[in-house]
CSV table of N, CA and C and ligand atoms in Angstrom, one decimal:
chain,number,residue,atom,x,y,z
A,5,UNK,N,49.2,-31.5,-58.5
A,5,UNK,CA,48.5,-30.2,-58.7
A,5,UNK,C,49.4,-29.2,-59.4
A,6,UNK,N,49.8,-29.5,-60.6
A,6,UNK,CA,50.8,-28.7,-61.3
A,6,UNK,C,50.2,-27.4,-61.7
A,7,UNK,N,50.9,-26.3,-61.5
A,7,UNK,CA,50.5,-25.0,-62.0
A,7,UNK,C,51.4,-24.5,-63.1
A,8,UNK,N,52.2,-25.4,-63.7
A,8,UNK,CA,53.2,-25.1,-64.6
A,8,UNK,C,52.8,-24.1,-65.7
A,9,UNK,N,51.6,-24.4,-66.2
A,9,UNK,CA,51.1,-23.6,-67.3
A,9,UNK,C,50.0,-22.6,-66.9
A,10,UNK,N,50.0,-22.3,-65.6
A,10,UNK,CA,49.0,-21.4,-65.1
A,10,UNK,C,49.6,-20.2,-64.4
A,11,UNK,N,49.4,-19.0,-64.9
A,11,UNK,CA,49.9,-17.8,-64.3
A,11,UNK,C,48.8,-17.3,-63.3
A,12,UNK,N,49.2,-17.2,-62.1
A,12,UNK,CA,48.3,-16.9,-61.0
A,12,UNK,C,47.6,-15.5,-61.2
A,13,UNK,N,48.2,-14.7,-62.0
A,13,UNK,CA,47.7,-13.3,-62.2
A,13,UNK,C,46.7,-13.2,-63.4
A,14,UNK,N,46.6,-14.3,-64.1
A,14,UNK,CA,45.8,-14.3,-65.3
A,14,UNK,C,44.3,-14.5,-64.9
A,15,UNK,N,43.5,-13.6,-65.4
A,15,UNK,CA,42.0,-13.8,-65.2
A,15,UNK,C,41.3,-13.1,-66.4
A,16,UNK,N,40.1,-13.6,-66.7
A,16,UNK,CA,39.3,-13.0,-67.7
A,16,UNK,C,38.4,-12.0,-67.1
A,17,UNK,N,38.7,-10.7,-67.4
A,17,UNK,CA,38.0,-9.6,-66.8
A,17,UNK,C,36.5,-9.7,-67.0
A,18,UNK,N,36.1,-10.4,-68.1
A,18,UNK,CA,34.6,-10.5,-68.4
A,18,UNK,C,33.9,-11.5,-67.5
A,19,UNK,N,34.7,-12.3,-66.7
A,19,UNK,CA,34.0,-13.2,-65.8
A,19,UNK,C,34.0,-12.7,-64.4
A,20,UNK,N,34.6,-11.5,-64.2
A,20,UNK,CA,34.7,-10.9,-62.8
A,20,UNK,C,33.5,-10.0,-62.6
A,21,UNK,N,32.7,-10.3,-61.5
A,21,UNK,CA,31.6,-9.4,-61.2
A,21,UNK,C,32.1,-8.0,-60.8
A,22,UNK,N,31.1,-7.1,-60.9
A,22,UNK,CA,31.4,-5.7,-60.4
A,22,UNK,C,31.6,-5.7,-58.9
A,23,UNK,N,32.8,-5.2,-58.4
A,23,UNK,CA,33.1,-5.3,-57.0
A,23,UNK,C,32.8,-4.0,-56.2
A,24,UNK,N,32.2,-3.0,-56.9
A,24,UNK,CA,31.9,-1.8,-56.2
A,24,UNK,C,31.1,-2.0,-55.0
A,25,UNK,N,31.5,-1.5,-53.8
A,25,UNK,CA,30.7,-1.7,-52.6
A,25,UNK,C,31.1,-2.9,-51.8
A,26,UNK,N,31.9,-3.8,-52.4
A,26,UNK,CA,32.3,-5.0,-51.6
A,26,UNK,C,33.3,-4.6,-50.5
A,27,UNK,N,33.2,-5.3,-49.3
A,27,UNK,CA,34.1,-5.1,-48.2
A,27,UNK,C,34.9,-6.3,-48.0
A,28,UNK,N,36.2,-6.2,-48.0
A,28,UNK,CA,37.1,-7.3,-47.9
A,28,UNK,C,38.1,-7.2,-46.8
A,29,UNK,N,38.2,-8.2,-46.0
A,29,UNK,CA,39.2,-8.2,-44.9
A,29,UNK,C,40.4,-9.1,-45.4
A,30,UNK,N,41.6,-8.6,-45.1
A,30,UNK,CA,42.8,-9.4,-45.4
A,30,UNK,C,43.6,-9.6,-44.1
A,31,UNK,N,43.9,-10.9,-43.8
A,31,UNK,CA,44.8,-11.2,-42.7
A,31,UNK,C,46.1,-11.7,-43.3
A,32,UNK,N,47.2,-11.1,-42.8
A,32,UNK,CA,48.5,-11.4,-43.4
A,32,UNK,C,49.5,-11.9,-42.3
A,33,UNK,N,50.2,-12.9,-42.6
A,33,UNK,CA,51.2,-13.4,-41.7
A,33,UNK,C,52.5,-12.7,-41.9
A,34,UNK,N,53.2,-12.4,-40.8
A,34,UNK,CA,54.4,-11.7,-40.8
A,34,UNK,C,55.6,-12.5,-41.2
A,35,UNK,N,55.5,-13.8,-41.0
A,35,UNK,CA,56.6,-14.7,-41.4
A,35,UNK,C,56.9,-14.6,-42.9
A,36,UNK,N,58.1,-14.7,-43.3
A,36,UNK,CA,58.5,-14.5,-44.8
A,36,UNK,C,57.8,-13.3,-45.3
A,37,UNK,N,58.1,-12.2,-44.6
A,37,UNK,CA,57.4,-10.9,-44.8
A,37,UNK,C,57.6,-10.4,-46.3
A,38,UNK,N,58.8,-10.6,-46.9
A,38,UNK,CA,59.0,-10.1,-48.2
A,38,UNK,C,58.0,-10.7,-49.2
A,39,UNK,N,57.7,-12.0,-48.9
A,39,UNK,CA,56.7,-12.7,-49.8
A,39,UNK,C,55.3,-12.3,-49.5
A,40,UNK,N,54.9,-12.3,-48.2
A,40,UNK,CA,53.5,-12.0,-47.9
A,40,UNK,C,53.2,-10.5,-48.2
A,41,UNK,N,54.2,-9.6,-48.1
A,41,UNK,CA,53.9,-8.2,-48.5
A,41,UNK,C,53.6,-8.1,-50.0
A,42,UNK,N,54.3,-8.9,-50.8
A,42,UNK,CA,54.0,-8.9,-52.3
A,42,UNK,C,52.7,-9.5,-52.6
A,43,UNK,N,52.3,-10.5,-51.8
A,43,UNK,CA,51.0,-11.1,-52.0
A,43,UNK,C,49.9,-10.1,-51.6
A,44,UNK,N,50.1,-9.4,-50.5
A,44,UNK,CA,49.2,-8.4,-50.0
A,44,UNK,C,49.0,-7.3,-51.1
A,45,UNK,N,50.1,-6.8,-51.6
A,45,UNK,CA,50.0,-5.7,-52.6
A,45,UNK,C,49.3,-6.2,-53.8
A,46,UNK,N,49.5,-7.4,-54.3
A,46,UNK,CA,48.8,-8.0,-55.4
A,46,UNK,C,47.3,-8.0,-55.1
A,47,UNK,N,47.0,-8.5,-54.0
A,47,UNK,CA,45.5,-8.7,-53.6
A,47,UNK,C,44.9,-7.3,-53.6
A,48,UNK,N,45.5,-6.4,-52.9
A,48,UNK,CA,44.9,-5.0,-52.8
A,48,UNK,C,44.7,-4.4,-54.1
A,49,UNK,N,45.8,-4.4,-54.9
A,49,UNK,CA,45.7,-3.8,-56.2
A,49,UNK,C,44.6,-4.4,-57.1
A,50,UNK,N,44.5,-5.7,-57.1
A,50,UNK,CA,43.5,-6.4,-58.0
A,50,UNK,C,42.1,-6.1,-57.5
A,51,UNK,N,41.9,-6.0,-56.1
A,51,UNK,CA,40.6,-5.7,-55.6
A,51,UNK,C,40.2,-4.3,-56.1
A,52,UNK,N,41.2,-3.4,-56.0
A,52,UNK,CA,40.9,-2.0,-56.4
A,52,UNK,C,40.7,-1.8,-57.9
A,53,UNK,N,41.5,-2.5,-58.6
A,53,UNK,CA,41.3,-2.5,-60.1
A,53,UNK,C,39.9,-2.9,-60.5
A,54,UNK,N,39.3,-3.8,-59.7
A,54,UNK,CA,38.0,-4.3,-60.0
A,54,UNK,C,36.8,-3.6,-59.3
A,55,UNK,N,37.2,-2.5,-58.6
A,55,UNK,CA,36.1,-1.6,-58.1
A,55,UNK,C,36.0,-1.6,-56.6
A,56,UNK,N,36.8,-2.3,-55.8
A,56,UNK,CA,36.7,-2.3,-54.4
A,56,UNK,C,37.4,-1.0,-53.9
A,57,UNK,N,36.7,-0.2,-53.0
A,57,UNK,CA,37.3,1.1,-52.6
A,57,UNK,C,38.4,0.8,-51.6
A,58,UNK,N,39.4,1.6,-51.6
A,58,UNK,CA,40.6,1.4,-50.6
A,58,UNK,C,40.0,1.3,-49.2
A,59,UNK,N,39.1,2.2,-48.9
A,59,UNK,CA,38.5,2.2,-47.5
A,59,UNK,C,37.7,1.0,-47.1
A,60,UNK,N,37.4,0.2,-48.1
A,60,UNK,CA,36.6,-1.0,-47.9
A,60,UNK,C,37.5,-2.2,-47.8
A,61,UNK,N,38.8,-2.0,-47.7
A,61,UNK,CA,39.8,-3.1,-47.5
A,61,UNK,C,40.4,-2.9,-46.2
A,62,UNK,N,40.2,-3.9,-45.3
A,62,UNK,CA,40.8,-3.9,-44.0
A,62,UNK,C,41.9,-4.9,-43.9
A,63,UNK,N,43.1,-4.5,-43.5
A,63,UNK,CA,44.3,-5.4,-43.4
A,63,UNK,C,44.7,-5.5,-42.0
A,64,UNK,N,44.9,-6.7,-41.5
A,64,UNK,CA,45.4,-7.0,-40.2
A,64,UNK,C,46.5,-8.0,-40.3
A,65,UNK,N,47.5,-7.9,-39.5
A,65,UNK,CA,48.6,-8.9,-39.5
A,65,UNK,C,48.5,-9.8,-38.3
A,66,UNK,N,49.1,-11.0,-38.5
A,66,UNK,CA,49.2,-12.0,-37.4
A,66,UNK,C,50.7,-12.5,-37.5
A,67,UNK,N,51.2,-13.0,-36.4
A,67,UNK,CA,52.7,-13.4,-36.4
A,67,UNK,C,53.1,-14.4,-37.5
A,68,UNK,N,52.4,-15.5,-37.5
A,68,UNK,CA,52.8,-16.5,-38.5
A,68,UNK,C,51.6,-17.1,-39.2
A,69,UNK,N,51.8,-18.0,-40.1
A,69,UNK,CA,50.7,-18.6,-40.9
A,69,UNK,C,49.7,-19.4,-39.9
A,70,UNK,N,50.3,-20.0,-38.9
A,70,UNK,CA,49.4,-20.8,-38.0
A,70,UNK,C,48.3,-19.9,-37.4
A,71,UNK,N,48.6,-18.6,-37.2
A,71,UNK,CA,47.7,-17.7,-36.6
A,71,UNK,C,46.6,-17.2,-37.6
A,72,UNK,N,46.8,-17.6,-38.9
A,72,UNK,CA,45.8,-17.1,-39.9
A,72,UNK,C,44.4,-17.6,-39.6
A,73,UNK,N,44.3,-18.8,-39.0
A,73,UNK,CA,43.0,-19.4,-38.7
A,73,UNK,C,42.2,-18.5,-37.7
A,74,UNK,N,43.0,-18.2,-36.6
A,74,UNK,CA,42.3,-17.4,-35.6
A,74,UNK,C,42.0,-16.0,-36.1
A,75,UNK,N,43.0,-15.4,-36.9
A,75,UNK,CA,42.8,-14.1,-37.4
A,75,UNK,C,41.6,-14.1,-38.3
A,76,UNK,N,41.5,-15.0,-39.2
A,76,UNK,CA,40.4,-15.1,-40.1
A,76,UNK,C,39.0,-15.3,-39.4
A,77,UNK,N,39.1,-16.1,-38.3
A,77,UNK,CA,37.8,-16.4,-37.6
A,77,UNK,C,37.3,-15.2,-36.9
A,78,UNK,N,38.2,-14.3,-36.5
A,78,UNK,CA,37.8,-13.0,-35.9
A,78,UNK,C,37.4,-12.0,-36.9
A,79,UNK,N,38.1,-12.0,-38.0
A,79,UNK,CA,37.8,-11.0,-39.1
A,79,UNK,C,36.4,-11.3,-39.7
A,80,UNK,N,36.0,-12.5,-39.8
A,80,UNK,CA,34.7,-12.8,-40.4
A,80,UNK,C,33.5,-12.2,-39.6
A,81,UNK,N,33.8,-11.9,-38.4
A,81,UNK,CA,32.7,-11.3,-37.5
A,81,UNK,C,32.6,-9.8,-37.6
A,82,UNK,N,33.4,-9.2,-38.4
A,82,UNK,CA,33.5,-7.7,-38.4
A,82,UNK,C,32.6,-7.0,-39.4
A,83,UNK,N,31.9,-7.8,-40.2
A,83,UNK,CA,31.0,-7.2,-41.2
A,83,UNK,C,31.6,-7.2,-42.6
A,84,UNK,N,32.7,-7.8,-42.8
A,84,UNK,CA,33.3,-7.8,-44.2
A,84,UNK,C,32.5,-8.9,-45.0
A,85,UNK,N,32.6,-8.8,-46.3
A,85,UNK,CA,31.9,-9.7,-47.2
A,85,UNK,C,32.8,-10.9,-47.5
A,86,UNK,N,34.1,-10.8,-47.3
A,86,UNK,CA,35.0,-12.0,-47.5
A,86,UNK,C,36.3,-11.7,-46.8
A,87,UNK,N,37.0,-12.8,-46.5
A,87,UNK,CA,38.3,-12.6,-45.8
A,87,UNK,C,39.3,-13.4,-46.7
A,88,UNK,N,40.4,-12.7,-46.9
A,88,UNK,CA,41.6,-13.4,-47.6
A,88,UNK,C,42.6,-13.6,-46.6
A,89,UNK,N,43.1,-14.9,-46.5
A,89,UNK,CA,44.2,-15.2,-45.5
A,89,UNK,C,45.5,-15.4,-46.3
A,90,UNK,N,46.5,-14.6,-46.0
A,90,UNK,CA,47.7,-14.6,-46.8
A,90,UNK,C,48.9,-15.1,-45.9
A,91,UNK,N,49.6,-16.1,-46.3
A,91,UNK,CA,50.8,-16.6,-45.6
A,91,UNK,C,51.7,-17.3,-46.5
A,92,UNK,N,52.9,-17.6,-46.0
A,92,UNK,CA,53.9,-18.3,-46.9
A,92,UNK,C,54.7,-19.3,-45.9
A,93,UNK,N,54.5,-20.6,-46.2
A,93,UNK,CA,55.3,-21.5,-45.4
A,93,UNK,C,56.3,-22.2,-46.4
A,94,UNK,N,57.6,-22.1,-46.0
A,94,UNK,CA,58.6,-22.7,-46.8
A,94,UNK,C,59.2,-23.9,-46.1
A,95,UNK,N,59.4,-25.0,-46.8
A,95,UNK,CA,59.9,-26.2,-46.3
A,95,UNK,C,61.2,-26.0,-45.5
A,96,UNK,N,61.3,-26.6,-44.3
A,96,UNK,CA,62.5,-26.5,-43.5
A,96,UNK,C,63.2,-27.8,-43.3
A,97,UNK,N,64.0,-27.9,-42.3
A,97,UNK,CA,64.8,-29.2,-42.1
A,97,UNK,C,64.0,-30.2,-41.3
A,98,UNK,N,62.9,-29.8,-40.7
A,98,UNK,CA,62.1,-30.7,-39.9
A,98,UNK,C,60.7,-30.7,-40.5
A,99,UNK,N,59.8,-31.6,-40.1
A,99,UNK,CA,58.5,-31.7,-40.6
A,99,UNK,C,57.5,-30.6,-40.2
A,100,UNK,N,58.1,-29.6,-39.4
A,100,UNK,CA,57.2,-28.6,-38.8
A,100,UNK,C,56.3,-27.9,-39.8
A,101,UNK,N,56.9,-27.6,-40.9
A,101,UNK,CA,56.2,-26.8,-42.0
A,101,UNK,C,54.9,-27.6,-42.4
A,102,UNK,N,55.0,-28.9,-42.4
A,102,UNK,CA,53.9,-29.7,-42.9
A,102,UNK,C,52.7,-29.6,-41.8
A,103,UNK,N,53.1,-29.6,-40.6
A,103,UNK,CA,52.1,-29.5,-39.5
A,103,UNK,C,51.4,-28.1,-39.6
A,104,UNK,N,52.2,-27.1,-39.8
A,104,UNK,CA,51.6,-25.8,-40.0
A,104,UNK,C,50.6,-25.7,-41.2
A,105,UNK,N,51.1,-26.2,-42.3
A,105,UNK,CA,50.3,-26.2,-43.5
A,105,UNK,C,49.0,-27.0,-43.3
A,106,UNK,N,49.1,-28.2,-42.7
A,106,UNK,CA,47.9,-29.0,-42.4
A,106,UNK,C,46.9,-28.2,-41.5
A,107,UNK,N,47.5,-27.6,-40.5
A,107,UNK,CA,46.6,-26.9,-39.5
A,107,UNK,C,45.9,-25.7,-40.2
A,108,UNK,N,46.6,-25.0,-41.0
A,108,UNK,CA,46.0,-23.8,-41.6
A,108,UNK,C,45.0,-24.2,-42.6
A,109,UNK,N,45.4,-25.2,-43.4
A,109,UNK,CA,44.5,-25.7,-44.5
A,109,UNK,C,43.2,-26.2,-43.9
A,110,UNK,N,43.3,-27.0,-42.9
A,110,UNK,CA,42.1,-27.6,-42.2
A,110,UNK,C,41.3,-26.5,-41.6
A,111,UNK,N,42.0,-25.6,-40.9
A,111,UNK,CA,41.3,-24.5,-40.1
A,111,UNK,C,40.6,-23.6,-41.1
A,112,UNK,N,41.2,-23.2,-42.2
A,112,UNK,CA,40.5,-22.3,-43.1
A,112,UNK,C,39.3,-23.0,-43.8
A,113,UNK,N,39.5,-24.3,-44.2
A,113,UNK,CA,38.5,-25.1,-44.8
A,113,UNK,C,37.3,-25.2,-43.8
A,114,UNK,N,37.6,-25.5,-42.5
A,114,UNK,CA,36.5,-25.6,-41.5
A,114,UNK,C,35.7,-24.3,-41.4
A,115,UNK,N,36.5,-23.2,-41.4
A,115,UNK,CA,35.8,-21.9,-41.3
A,115,UNK,C,34.8,-21.7,-42.4
A,116,UNK,N,35.2,-22.1,-43.6
A,116,UNK,CA,34.3,-22.0,-44.8
A,116,UNK,C,33.0,-22.9,-44.6
A,117,UNK,N,33.2,-24.0,-43.9
A,117,UNK,CA,32.1,-25.0,-43.7
A,117,UNK,C,31.1,-24.5,-42.6
A,118,UNK,N,31.6,-23.7,-41.6
A,118,UNK,CA,30.8,-23.5,-40.4
A,118,UNK,C,30.2,-22.1,-40.3
A,119,UNK,N,30.6,-21.2,-41.2
A,119,UNK,CA,30.0,-19.8,-41.1
A,119,UNK,C,29.9,-19.3,-42.6
A,120,UNK,N,29.2,-18.1,-42.7
A,120,UNK,CA,28.7,-17.7,-44.0
A,120,UNK,C,29.7,-16.8,-44.8
A,121,UNK,N,30.7,-16.2,-44.2
A,121,UNK,CA,31.6,-15.3,-44.9
A,121,UNK,C,32.7,-16.2,-45.6
A,122,UNK,N,32.8,-16.0,-47.0
A,122,UNK,CA,33.8,-16.8,-47.6
A,122,UNK,C,35.2,-16.5,-47.2
A,123,UNK,N,36.0,-17.5,-46.9
A,123,UNK,CA,37.4,-17.3,-46.5
A,123,UNK,C,38.3,-17.9,-47.6
A,124,UNK,N,39.2,-17.0,-48.1
A,124,UNK,CA,40.0,-17.4,-49.3
A,124,UNK,C,41.4,-17.8,-48.9
A,125,UNK,N,41.8,-18.9,-49.6
A,125,UNK,CA,43.1,-19.6,-49.2
A,125,UNK,C,44.3,-18.9,-49.9
A,126,UNK,N,45.0,-18.0,-49.2
A,126,UNK,CA,46.1,-17.3,-49.8
A,126,UNK,C,47.4,-17.8,-49.2
A,127,UNK,N,47.5,-19.1,-48.9
A,127,UNK,CA,48.7,-19.7,-48.3
A,127,UNK,C,49.6,-20.3,-49.4
A,128,UNK,N,50.8,-19.8,-49.5
A,128,UNK,CA,51.8,-20.4,-50.4
A,128,UNK,C,52.6,-21.4,-49.6
A,129,UNK,N,52.7,-22.6,-50.1
A,129,UNK,CA,53.5,-23.7,-49.5
A,129,UNK,C,54.5,-24.1,-50.5
A,130,UNK,N,55.8,-23.8,-50.2
A,130,UNK,CA,56.8,-24.1,-51.2
A,130,UNK,C,58.0,-24.8,-50.6
A,131,UNK,N,58.8,-25.4,-51.6
A,131,UNK,CA,60.0,-26.1,-51.2
A,131,UNK,C,61.1,-25.2,-50.8
A,132,UNK,N,61.1,-24.0,-51.4
A,132,UNK,CA,62.2,-23.1,-51.2
A,132,UNK,C,61.8,-21.6,-51.5
A,133,UNK,N,62.6,-20.7,-51.2
A,133,UNK,CA,62.3,-19.3,-51.3
A,133,UNK,C,62.1,-18.9,-52.8
A,134,UNK,N,62.8,-19.5,-53.7
A,134,UNK,CA,62.7,-19.2,-55.1
A,134,UNK,C,61.2,-19.5,-55.6
A,135,UNK,N,60.7,-20.7,-55.2
A,135,UNK,CA,59.4,-21.1,-55.6
A,135,UNK,C,58.3,-20.0,-55.0
A,136,UNK,N,58.6,-19.6,-53.8
A,136,UNK,CA,57.7,-18.6,-53.2
A,136,UNK,C,57.8,-17.3,-54.0
A,137,UNK,N,59.0,-16.8,-54.4
A,137,UNK,CA,59.2,-15.6,-55.1
A,137,UNK,C,58.5,-15.7,-56.5
A,138,UNK,N,58.6,-16.9,-57.1
A,138,UNK,CA,57.9,-17.1,-58.4
A,138,UNK,C,56.4,-16.9,-58.3
A,139,UNK,N,55.8,-17.1,-57.1
A,139,UNK,CA,54.4,-17.1,-57.0
A,139,UNK,C,53.9,-15.8,-56.3
A,140,UNK,N,54.8,-14.9,-56.0
A,140,UNK,CA,54.5,-13.7,-55.3
A,140,UNK,C,54.9,-12.5,-56.2
A,141,UNK,N,54.5,-12.5,-57.4
A,141,UNK,CA,54.8,-11.5,-58.4
A,141,UNK,C,56.0,-11.8,-59.3
A,142,UNK,N,56.4,-13.1,-59.3
A,142,UNK,CA,57.5,-13.5,-60.2
A,142,UNK,C,56.9,-14.2,-61.4
A,143,UNK,N,57.7,-15.2,-61.9
A,143,UNK,CA,57.3,-15.8,-63.2
A,143,UNK,C,56.0,-16.6,-63.2
A,144,UNK,N,55.5,-16.9,-62.1
A,144,UNK,CA,54.2,-17.6,-62.0
A,144,UNK,C,53.1,-16.7,-61.7
A,145,UNK,N,53.3,-15.4,-61.7
A,145,UNK,CA,52.3,-14.4,-61.3
A,145,UNK,C,52.2,-14.2,-59.8
A,146,UNK,N,51.1,-13.7,-59.4
A,146,UNK,CA,51.0,-13.4,-58.0
A,146,UNK,C,49.7,-14.0,-57.4
A,147,UNK,N,49.9,-14.9,-56.4
A,147,UNK,CA,48.7,-15.6,-55.8
A,147,UNK,C,47.8,-14.6,-55.1
A,148,UNK,N,48.3,-13.4,-54.7
A,148,UNK,CA,47.5,-12.4,-54.2
A,148,UNK,C,46.4,-11.9,-55.2
A,149,UNK,N,46.8,-11.8,-56.4
A,149,UNK,CA,45.8,-11.4,-57.5
A,149,UNK,C,44.7,-12.5,-57.6
A,150,UNK,N,45.1,-13.7,-57.6
A,150,UNK,CA,44.2,-14.8,-57.7
A,150,UNK,C,43.2,-14.8,-56.5
A,151,UNK,N,43.7,-14.5,-55.3
A,151,UNK,CA,42.9,-14.5,-54.1
A,151,UNK,C,41.9,-13.4,-54.2
A,152,UNK,N,42.3,-12.2,-54.7
A,152,UNK,CA,41.4,-11.1,-54.9
A,152,UNK,C,40.2,-11.4,-55.8
A,153,UNK,N,40.5,-12.0,-56.9
A,153,UNK,CA,39.5,-12.4,-57.9
A,153,UNK,C,38.6,-13.5,-57.3
A,154,UNK,N,39.1,-14.4,-56.6
A,154,UNK,CA,38.3,-15.4,-55.9
A,154,UNK,C,37.4,-14.8,-54.9
A,155,UNK,N,37.9,-13.8,-54.1
A,155,UNK,CA,37.1,-13.2,-53.1
A,155,UNK,C,35.9,-12.5,-53.8
A,156,UNK,N,36.1,-11.8,-54.8
A,156,UNK,CA,35.0,-11.1,-55.5
A,156,UNK,C,34.0,-12.1,-56.1
A,157,UNK,N,34.5,-13.1,-56.7
A,157,UNK,CA,33.6,-14.1,-57.2
A,157,UNK,C,32.8,-14.9,-56.1
A,158,UNK,N,33.4,-15.1,-55.0
A,158,UNK,CA,32.7,-15.8,-53.9
A,158,UNK,C,31.6,-14.9,-53.2
A,159,UNK,N,32.0,-13.6,-53.1
A,159,UNK,CA,31.0,-12.6,-52.6
A,159,UNK,C,29.8,-12.6,-53.5
A,160,UNK,N,30.0,-12.5,-54.8
A,160,UNK,CA,29.0,-12.5,-55.8
A,160,UNK,C,28.2,-13.8,-55.8
A,161,UNK,N,28.9,-14.9,-55.6
A,161,UNK,CA,28.2,-16.2,-55.5
A,161,UNK,C,27.2,-16.2,-54.3
A,162,UNK,N,27.7,-15.7,-53.2
A,162,UNK,CA,26.8,-15.7,-52.0
A,162,UNK,C,25.5,-14.8,-52.2
A,163,UNK,N,25.8,-13.7,-52.9
A,163,UNK,CA,24.6,-12.8,-53.2
A,163,UNK,C,23.6,-13.5,-54.1
A,164,UNK,N,24.2,-14.1,-55.1
A,164,UNK,CA,23.3,-14.8,-56.1
A,164,UNK,C,22.5,-16.0,-55.4
A,165,UNK,N,23.2,-16.7,-54.6
A,165,UNK,CA,22.6,-17.9,-54.0
A,165,UNK,C,21.5,-17.5,-53.1
A,166,UNK,N,21.7,-16.4,-52.4
A,166,UNK,CA,20.7,-15.8,-51.5
A,166,UNK,C,19.5,-15.4,-52.3
A,167,UNK,N,19.7,-14.7,-53.4
A,167,UNK,CA,18.6,-14.3,-54.3
A,167,UNK,C,17.8,-15.5,-54.7
A,168,UNK,N,18.5,-16.5,-55.2
A,168,UNK,CA,17.8,-17.7,-55.8
A,168,UNK,C,16.9,-18.4,-54.7
A,169,UNK,N,17.5,-18.4,-53.4
A,169,UNK,CA,16.7,-19.1,-52.4
A,169,UNK,C,15.5,-18.3,-52.0
A,170,UNK,N,15.4,-17.0,-52.2
A,170,UNK,CA,14.3,-16.2,-51.9
A,170,UNK,C,13.1,-16.4,-52.9
A,171,UNK,N,13.5,-16.9,-54.1
A,171,UNK,CA,12.5,-17.0,-55.2
A,171,UNK,C,11.6,-18.2,-55.0
K,6,LIG,N1,55.2,-19.4,-40.1
K,6,LIG,C1,55.0,-19.1,-41.4
K,6,LIG,O1,54.1,-18.3,-41.8
K,6,LIG,N2,55.8,-19.6,-42.4
K,6,LIG,C2,56.8,-20.5,-42.1
K,6,LIG,O2,57.6,-21.0,-43.0
K,6,LIG,C3,57.0,-20.8,-40.7
K,6,LIG,N3,58.0,-21.7,-40.4
K,6,LIG,C4,58.1,-22.0,-39.0
K,6,LIG,C5,59.1,-23.0,-38.7
K,6,LIG,C6,59.2,-23.3,-37.3
K,6,LIG,C7,60.3,-24.3,-37.0
K,6,LIG,C8,58.4,-22.7,-36.3
K,6,LIG,C9,58.6,-23.0,-34.9
K,6,LIG,C10,57.5,-21.8,-36.7
K,6,LIG,C11,57.3,-21.4,-38.0
K,6,LIG,N4,56.3,-20.5,-38.4
K,6,LIG,C12,56.2,-20.2,-39.7
K,6,LIG,C13,55.5,-19.8,-37.4
K,6,LIG,C14,54.2,-20.4,-37.1
K,6,LIG,O3,53.3,-20.2,-38.2
K,6,LIG,C15,53.6,-19.8,-35.8
K,6,LIG,O4,53.5,-18.4,-36.0
K,6,LIG,C16,54.4,-20.1,-34.6
K,6,LIG,O5,54.6,-21.5,-34.5
K,6,LIG,C17,53.6,-19.6,-33.3
K,6,LIG,O6,52.4,-20.2,-33.2
């Protein structure tokens, strides 16, 4: 799944729905805080650039990425239109990182399958800190920006699909 030629901050403004009035929850892991803080800033800034009011963005922290699933599962019950889960898992000397990534990925995917509020995957999984920096506002862009645009598009998707079902 190469992203060599894909800058995570690139998006076509013409394809982004108007986000005025959208409410977005963001759950952020404290582990690798320098990275997750950059991802959070990117997400917030991109949401606001596209019309989301600062007061309509709710940010909560959890200790590590493994806790993102619980954090997101609680956040979806608060009346937000979408939840972005932000974390950064960097490969270590043991396989622990792989278990965390599997748990978070499965947990967030499951949340999307069993309830109505879209949950956006903002987990960076890298081999080292440089790769993480590259994707948190570095040469590959900022995955937080990508998550913000995905959240807006998924909220719009849900609104449209509900309209179509009523017809
Ligand atoms: N949390 C992260 O968000 N990123 C990591 O890279 C990370 N690495 C970990 C490595 C080890 C060996 C352990 C024990 C925990 C790590 N965690 C990491 C924390 C994990 O997501 C969780 O917060 C704790 O395991 C408590 O449930």
